[in-house]
Every structure is written in C-alpha cells, then in structure tokens.
Amino acid sequence: MKMRFWAAALAATVVLPFAAANATDLEVTHWWTSGGEAAAVAEFAKAFDATGNKWVDGAIAGAGGTARPIMVSRITGGDPMGATQFNHGRQAEELVEAGLLRDLTDVATRENWKEIIKPASLLDSCTVDGKIYCAPVNIHSWQWLWLSNAAFETAGVPVPKNWDEFVAAAPALEKAGIVPLAVGGQPWQAAGAFDVLMVAIAGKDTFNKVFKDKDADVAAGPDMARVFKAAEDARRMSKGTNVQDWNQATNMVITGKAGGQIMGDWAQGEFALAGKVAGKDYTCLPGLGVNEVISTGGDAFYFPVLEDEAKSKAQEVLASTLLAPATQVAFNLKKGSLPVRGDVDLAAANDCMKKGLDILAKGNVIQGTDQLLSADSQKQKEDLFSEFFANPSMTPEDAQKRFTDIIASAD
C-alpha cells in the first residue's frame, strides 16, 4: 500500500477513539522554533487537534538551555503546562522525585510501549523506580557531519569522505572565503561537537568508559588527548562563524558560506525546508565518516500533575497520539529524526535518514550524554567547551585537565 494511503488509514484508526466529550485545550511547551522544527511540531498539533482537543502552542525560543529553566520554574512555581518537552534522560529527575510529574505507566502498559519502543534504552530513560514518566517521540543522533557540496566545488576540492579529509580541505575553503566549520555560539553546540569527535576518534568503548563509567583515568589518557587535538582543529576551522543559533550555522552550510557543520540529524529539517536534496546538494557523514555510530537520545514529553480532570484526560490522549504510527511517520520525516517505533514504514526517508536507519538496525549505537550525565554535570561540560571554542589561548592540555576533573566528580 502506498505510504500516503497507509498513513491516512492509520490516522483514522488512531484518531476516532480519542474524540472525547471532555475535549479541552492543552498547553504544550517546547523549544522547536526553527523553520524545520516548526514544520515538524505542527504535525503533532494537527494530530492532537484531530482528537477534538486543542494543542495550545507554547514554543520558547533559544533552544533547550534557555527553555528548560523556564519550564522547570513554571512547574515548580505552581503554573504547570499540560505537557512539556525535555530530552529523555536525566533532565527531569528532580521533578519526578518531587512528585510534580505524572506517572504514565497505565497508558504505557495499555498501549504496549515496552514492545513497540525501540531501542529499549529510550523507555528506560523515562523510567524511575519502575514507573514510566515520559513519552519518547524520536531518536535524535548527534553524530553527523553535514557538508555543502557547492562550497567544496567553489574551493576546487573534492567533497571529503571523512574527518581527516575535511581538516585537510580547510585551507582551500578559507582561501575561497568560506568558513570551513560552522559552530554556533550556544554552549551545547560546542559540547555536542566534542562528543561527536570523541566517538569518531576514540571509539565507543572510550566514550562509555568516560561518560557511563565516569572513569577519570581514561578521561586523562592518550586516547582522549587525540580527541582534544581534533577539537583544537575544529576550533581553528570554526573561526569566523559569528552566529549564535544552531540553525543559523546550518544555514551557512545550506548557502555555501560554510563547508560543514557537526550537528545532530535535526539539521535535516532545515535542509528539507530549503529544498535541498541529500546526496546532490549536501553530503552527510555519520560518525564523521570515521566510525559509523549514532546515539539514541532524543526528545520526550513529560506531563505535569494537574488538578483539572478534563486536562488530565487530555494528557492521556496526547501521550497516545504522540506515539501513534501515523503521527510518528509525519513528525519524524519533517524533523529529520528516526521514529521510536520499530513497526512504521519510512519508505519516504531520504538517503541520510536511511543511513541512520541502517546503523540503528546494526545496533551500532550509544546512549546520549543526556542519558548518562546529570543535568549539572552536563552543564559543566557545556561551559567548558563553550569557553574552549571561544578562547584560542586555552590549550588542549588545559581543557583535558578540566574535563577530567568534571568526569571525576560527575554523577
């Protein structure tokens, strides 16, 4: 069956049972404000509105680092929204422990989330003391290098096939007036780029020993020294980016003003919105073309405890709608992420998305640092790499020492 007919049929089977007499408005907060993100979240809103309820959009600009404190403040301050986005992992631990977030175990059990959500680590990251507190909606992997084919053509060099070739091409790009590597000014971008370099250059075992086992000796060792040297190359190549937001950096690649960007697969939404075609206008290298690994972090929705019975009922409807097969397809095709369900048809996926699906099928995955580090440890890491990328006088050796101290005290 063609996908559009298949999706429409599924939508009908999903939506009709949800049409309720107690339909209500439900405010949903999130930080999806770029063009591609807005197009994707509109699919969630459309699916929820079709149940007879009303999605009241509470978008907060500035990415997660700006949005999360606002979301947390509202929940702890007695002004909760109906649902809110976080990255599934440890960001909401304290809210769960305080009894401010709703237990979704009944919904998850009724709809067999443990059987349909793949990999299992996604739902594990929503689980505290055996109870499920969030609905995962996608798999977002950080481990991608996005390259502008036009930029390399202008510079007169071939499109690189891996990180080393990219570094070698940097002088030709600079000579052509092109920034080799676009890295925006938000701290999470620099920290994320470092994590990607770490997996590509030092490998999965080192990544897990450092972030999962909190092994400070490995963090201080020679494998990590090579990663910090690569980070120094990335810092030099990113000089002249002069933008703040991640999607502005992506736009530099789209317009050929930058040769490449280390960014998660959500960048695909921006390329798609600009009408760019994977393999023709841009090239994607999972694992920087060195080590094809993807992380299985991503986004999830949490539901604050509410006194209003109608809104509480609407929360259950929204949780179900987010994980409905047709909703998963529509949202993730526009977001550039992979679905959390292993039973949906993604025949319309582009070349880059198919690469991600293939890596996922092979099981060559790692957990995201949001799942492995507390919010406090993650913030320390972001602050370090934000400073490192902004301050050329900080040596790789000094940065590695500070990084080791963070890992030694991480929780």
XYZ file of C-alpha atoms in Angstrom:
411
model
C 0.000 0.000 0.000
C 1.360 3.435 -0.844
C 2.544 5.287 2.238
C 0.108 8.195 1.958
C -2.867 5.810 1.921
C -1.347 3.682 4.665
C -0.762 6.725 6.853
C -4.268 8.048 6.250
C -5.784 4.720 7.202
C -3.746 4.574 10.361
C -4.661 8.135 11.250
C -8.325 7.241 11.027
C -7.926 4.261 13.312
C -5.918 6.290 15.798
C -7.987 9.444 15.937
C -11.566 8.263 16.131
C -11.369 6.507 19.517
C -9.845 9.663 21.035
C -12.679 12.040 20.107
C -13.976 12.739 23.595
C -16.886 14.555 25.133
C -14.489 16.242 27.563
C -12.227 17.717 24.881
C -10.157 20.639 26.129
C -7.282 22.992 25.428
C -3.842 21.769 26.478
C -0.775 23.998 26.550
C 2.353 22.233 25.294
C 5.761 23.850 25.808
C 8.814 23.033 23.682
C 11.878 24.682 22.134
C 11.267 23.765 18.491
C 11.344 27.165 16.821
C 13.492 26.833 13.691
C 11.731 26.500 10.345
C 12.190 22.737 10.094
C 11.284 22.199 13.736
C 8.128 24.294 13.452
C 7.019 22.256 10.441
C 7.551 19.052 12.412
C 5.786 20.126 15.610
C 2.820 21.259 13.503
C 2.274 17.572 12.728
C 1.873 16.846 16.440
C -0.556 19.738 16.814
C -2.590 18.592 13.808
C -2.856 15.032 15.111
C -3.871 16.158 18.598
C -6.432 18.664 17.296
C -7.979 15.838 15.263
C -8.921 14.141 18.560
C -11.259 17.038 19.358
C -8.829 18.586 21.820
C -6.779 21.714 21.116
C -2.979 21.975 21.081
C -2.064 25.379 22.546
C 1.471 26.002 21.351
C 3.944 27.204 23.963
C 7.134 27.455 21.923
C 10.103 29.012 23.758
C 12.896 30.374 21.570
C 16.556 29.865 22.381
C 16.919 26.054 22.403
C 16.870 23.769 25.411
C 19.390 25.684 27.501
C 17.086 28.690 27.544
C 13.764 26.860 27.594
C 14.350 24.228 30.279
C 14.830 26.624 33.214
C 11.589 28.404 32.229
C 9.723 25.109 32.003
C 11.068 23.895 35.341
C 10.297 27.218 37.007
C 6.680 27.076 35.871
C 6.219 23.522 37.120
C 7.856 24.143 40.487
C 6.146 27.524 40.822
C 2.618 26.139 40.577
C 1.883 27.204 36.998
C 2.262 23.905 35.116
C 1.612 23.459 31.438
C -0.286 20.444 30.121
C 2.818 18.815 28.660
C 6.418 19.779 28.093
C 9.351 18.627 26.023
C 12.610 17.536 27.591
C 15.346 15.288 26.266
C 14.654 11.837 27.606
C 17.257 11.124 30.198
C 18.086 12.745 33.490
C 16.871 16.307 32.931
C 13.570 15.750 34.770
C 14.864 13.584 37.646
C 14.296 16.185 40.354
C 10.793 16.983 39.107
C 9.904 13.291 39.223
C 11.368 12.916 42.704
C 9.316 15.924 43.869
C 6.102 14.275 42.661
C 5.409 17.035 40.131
C 5.270 14.853 37.015
C 2.572 12.372 36.138
C 3.088 8.618 36.180
C 2.259 7.300 32.693
C 2.679 3.627 33.495
C -1.017 2.825 32.953
C -1.005 4.423 29.487
C 2.297 2.754 28.599
C 1.038 -0.658 29.723
C -2.287 -0.327 27.916
C -0.532 0.587 24.660
C 2.386 -1.850 24.936
C 5.134 0.764 24.887
C 7.685 -1.775 26.091
C 7.057 -3.866 22.980
C 6.904 -1.083 20.378
C 9.558 1.420 21.532
C 12.999 0.568 20.193
C 15.681 0.608 21.461
C 14.580 -0.209 25.000
C 17.008 2.368 26.428
C 14.604 5.128 25.333
C 11.864 3.936 27.653
C 14.430 3.049 30.321
C 15.386 6.722 30.337
C 11.755 7.580 31.106
C 11.595 5.091 33.958
C 12.194 5.925 37.627
C 11.706 3.277 40.326
C 9.845 1.074 37.853
C 7.365 3.764 36.798
C 7.237 5.468 33.387
C 7.151 9.260 33.398
C 7.560 10.302 29.774
C 6.604 9.501 26.196
C 9.630 9.283 23.849
C 8.830 10.712 20.416
C 12.025 10.370 18.372
C 15.591 9.164 18.165
C 17.962 12.037 17.565
C 21.585 11.237 16.849
C 24.327 13.826 17.213
C 26.984 12.001 15.209
C 26.778 13.704 11.818
C 28.975 15.932 9.673
C 26.902 17.906 7.150
C 28.807 19.161 4.110
C 27.921 21.721 1.448
C 28.722 20.214 -1.943
C 28.662 23.696 -3.501
C 31.225 25.036 -1.021
C 33.771 22.369 -1.946
C 33.096 22.882 -5.632
C 33.786 26.602 -5.183
C 37.007 25.790 -3.313
C 38.065 23.388 -6.043
C 38.457 20.340 -3.809
C 36.503 17.068 -3.622
C 33.785 16.652 -1.031
C 35.516 14.938 1.919
C 34.709 11.350 2.839
C 35.885 11.598 6.457
C 37.093 13.979 9.156
C 40.776 13.869 8.166
C 39.953 14.816 4.570
C 37.741 17.626 5.873
C 40.580 19.043 8.000
C 42.932 18.778 5.015
C 40.455 20.706 2.828
C 40.128 23.594 5.303
C 42.897 25.807 3.795
C 41.292 25.621 0.328
C 37.921 26.595 1.792
C 39.448 29.509 3.690
C 41.256 30.688 0.566
C 37.854 30.770 -1.191
C 36.396 32.898 1.608
C 34.412 30.001 3.105
C 34.341 29.172 6.835
C 35.383 25.516 6.999
C 33.306 24.515 10.032
C 30.230 26.360 11.316
C 29.799 26.198 15.113
C 27.216 28.486 16.688
C 27.771 30.271 19.974
C 25.355 28.308 22.162
C 27.317 26.181 24.689
C 25.537 22.924 23.837
C 26.751 23.132 20.240
C 30.429 23.142 21.195
C 29.918 20.374 23.765
C 27.972 18.281 21.275
C 30.637 18.690 18.595
C 33.255 17.488 21.075
C 31.185 14.405 21.962
C 30.907 13.549 18.259
C 34.660 13.913 17.785
C 35.158 11.704 20.816
C 33.116 8.783 19.458
C 34.616 9.088 15.981
C 38.248 9.297 17.065
C 38.431 7.426 20.386
C 35.575 4.975 19.784
C 32.558 3.626 21.643
C 34.497 1.943 24.434
C 36.267 5.133 25.439
C 33.026 7.115 25.209
C 31.263 4.665 27.526
C 34.165 4.412 29.969
C 34.228 8.194 30.324
C 30.533 9.125 30.330
C 28.901 5.911 31.564
C 31.533 4.591 33.980
C 32.874 8.073 34.902
C 36.451 6.766 34.524
C 38.690 9.781 35.159
C 41.866 7.848 34.274
C 40.550 7.221 30.755
C 39.448 10.867 30.527
C 43.025 11.901 31.294
C 44.591 9.348 28.947
C 46.198 9.378 25.484
C 43.067 8.435 23.520
C 41.310 11.492 24.891
C 44.397 13.616 24.188
C 43.903 12.812 20.489
C 40.272 13.931 20.777
C 41.312 17.249 22.294
C 43.797 17.743 19.453
C 40.941 17.217 16.986
C 38.841 19.685 18.989
C 41.653 22.203 18.569
C 41.469 21.643 14.793
C 37.698 22.152 14.939
C 38.141 25.367 16.918
C 40.586 26.736 14.348
C 38.294 25.752 11.467
C 35.250 27.375 13.071
C 36.841 30.792 13.443
C 34.660 33.357 11.717
C 31.328 31.567 12.176
C 29.850 34.577 14.028
C 26.347 33.197 14.556
C 24.614 32.128 17.747
C 21.814 29.681 16.930
C 22.413 26.190 15.543
C 20.039 26.688 12.615
C 21.907 29.850 11.620
C 25.061 27.735 11.451
C 23.173 25.140 9.405
C 22.046 27.901 7.069
C 25.698 28.766 6.448
C 26.141 25.237 5.097
C 22.908 25.414 3.104
C 24.015 28.666 1.434
C 27.615 27.550 0.865
C 29.080 30.091 3.295
C 30.470 27.230 5.385
C 31.942 23.933 4.303
C 30.380 21.849 7.024
C 28.761 21.551 10.432
C 28.874 18.912 13.149
C 25.233 18.756 14.204
C 22.522 16.279 15.035
C 20.170 14.808 12.465
C 17.642 17.573 13.204
C 19.669 19.643 10.724
C 17.930 17.621 8.010
C 14.719 19.522 8.704
C 16.443 22.766 7.700
C 17.894 21.257 4.507
C 14.458 19.885 3.582
C 12.749 23.221 4.227
C 15.302 24.892 1.940
C 14.538 22.373 -0.809
C 17.994 20.775 -0.660
C 18.444 17.141 -1.671
C 20.669 14.715 0.226
C 23.476 13.370 -1.961
C 23.040 16.128 -4.518
C 23.187 19.442 -2.662
C 24.694 18.206 0.579
C 26.551 15.206 1.938
C 26.079 13.572 5.337
C 28.796 11.604 7.096
C 27.582 9.610 10.104
C 30.315 9.276 12.697
C 32.280 11.891 10.723
C 32.946 9.180 8.129
C 35.327 7.547 10.622
C 33.191 5.474 12.974
C 29.561 4.991 11.947
C 27.873 5.137 15.324
C 24.737 7.013 16.305
C 23.434 7.986 19.713
C 19.914 7.103 20.753
C 18.986 10.181 22.710
C 16.196 12.443 21.582
C 13.048 14.155 22.723
C 10.256 13.083 25.043
C 7.177 14.683 26.542
C 6.518 14.842 30.266
C 3.151 15.627 31.818
C 2.915 17.724 34.990
C 0.397 16.664 37.630
C -2.799 18.722 37.088
C -5.902 19.195 39.223
C -8.210 19.751 36.224
C -9.788 16.376 35.389
C -10.535 17.228 31.739
C -6.953 18.363 31.124
C -5.623 15.264 32.863
C -7.690 13.149 30.484
C -6.380 15.168 27.539
C -2.828 14.411 28.706
C -3.500 10.699 28.204
C -4.898 11.383 24.741
C -1.824 13.424 23.831
C 0.571 10.729 25.073
C -1.218 8.168 22.906
C -1.332 10.489 19.903
C 2.401 11.233 20.033
C 3.195 7.536 19.684
C 0.519 6.658 17.126
C 2.102 5.161 13.965
C 0.832 7.826 11.554
C 1.947 10.634 13.891
C 5.397 9.091 14.255
C 5.836 8.965 10.477
C 4.580 12.502 9.792
C 6.595 14.118 12.585
C 9.911 12.346 12.085
C 10.022 12.757 8.318
C 9.909 16.525 8.842
C 12.101 16.586 11.951
C 14.913 14.561 10.405
C 14.882 12.160 13.351
C 14.130 8.456 13.499
C 10.848 7.110 14.930
C 10.801 5.392 18.312
C 8.516 2.693 16.921
C 10.131 -0.184 15.105
C 6.950 -1.020 13.174
C 6.415 2.024 10.948
C 7.022 2.427 7.221
C 9.594 5.062 6.270
C 9.700 4.473 2.539
C 9.854 8.236 2.018
C 13.088 8.615 4.036
C 15.970 10.393 2.272
C 19.484 8.998 1.817
C 20.780 10.358 5.124
C 17.817 9.079 7.100
C 18.293 5.656 5.512
C 21.930 5.674 6.653
C 20.735 6.313 10.199
C 18.149 3.544 9.993
C 20.802 1.124 8.730
C 23.192 1.967 11.593
C 20.333 1.602 14.067
C 19.405 -1.795 12.601
C 23.003 -2.962 13.006
C 22.891 -1.958 16.663
C 25.948 0.288 16.402
C 24.565 2.744 18.938
C 25.473 4.604 22.109
C 23.372 6.409 24.652
C 23.363 10.209 24.572
C 25.151 12.155 27.283
C 21.758 13.493 28.449
C 21.027 9.905 29.440
C 24.415 9.289 31.050
C 25.147 12.535 32.913
C 23.126 14.535 35.392
C 21.922 17.951 34.271
C 24.572 19.571 36.487
C 27.453 17.547 35.029
C 26.166 18.190 31.520
C 26.098 21.934 32.225
C 29.693 21.870 33.459
C 30.755 20.121 30.265
C 28.897 22.650 28.113
C 30.513 25.566 29.936
C 33.976 24.091 29.436
C 33.648 23.565 25.698
C 31.899 26.867 25.148
C 34.939 28.535 26.706
C 37.368 26.309 24.790
C 35.870 27.147 21.387
C 35.669 30.858 22.235
C 39.161 31.159 23.721
C 42.075 30.100 21.471
C 44.514 30.643 24.349
C 43.097 27.630 26.227
C 45.357 24.730 25.311
C 44.039 21.226 24.632
C 46.059 20.046 27.641
C 44.403 22.556 29.976
C 40.953 21.691 28.599
C 41.595 17.963 29.067
C 42.610 18.520 32.690
C 39.415 20.456 33.398
C 37.377 17.811 31.580
C 38.953 15.082 33.698
C 38.004 16.961 36.871
C 34.376 17.165 35.646
C 34.279 13.422 34.963
C 35.892 12.624 38.325
C 33.083 14.410 40.155
C 30.264 13.565 37.723
C 27.060 11.911 38.893
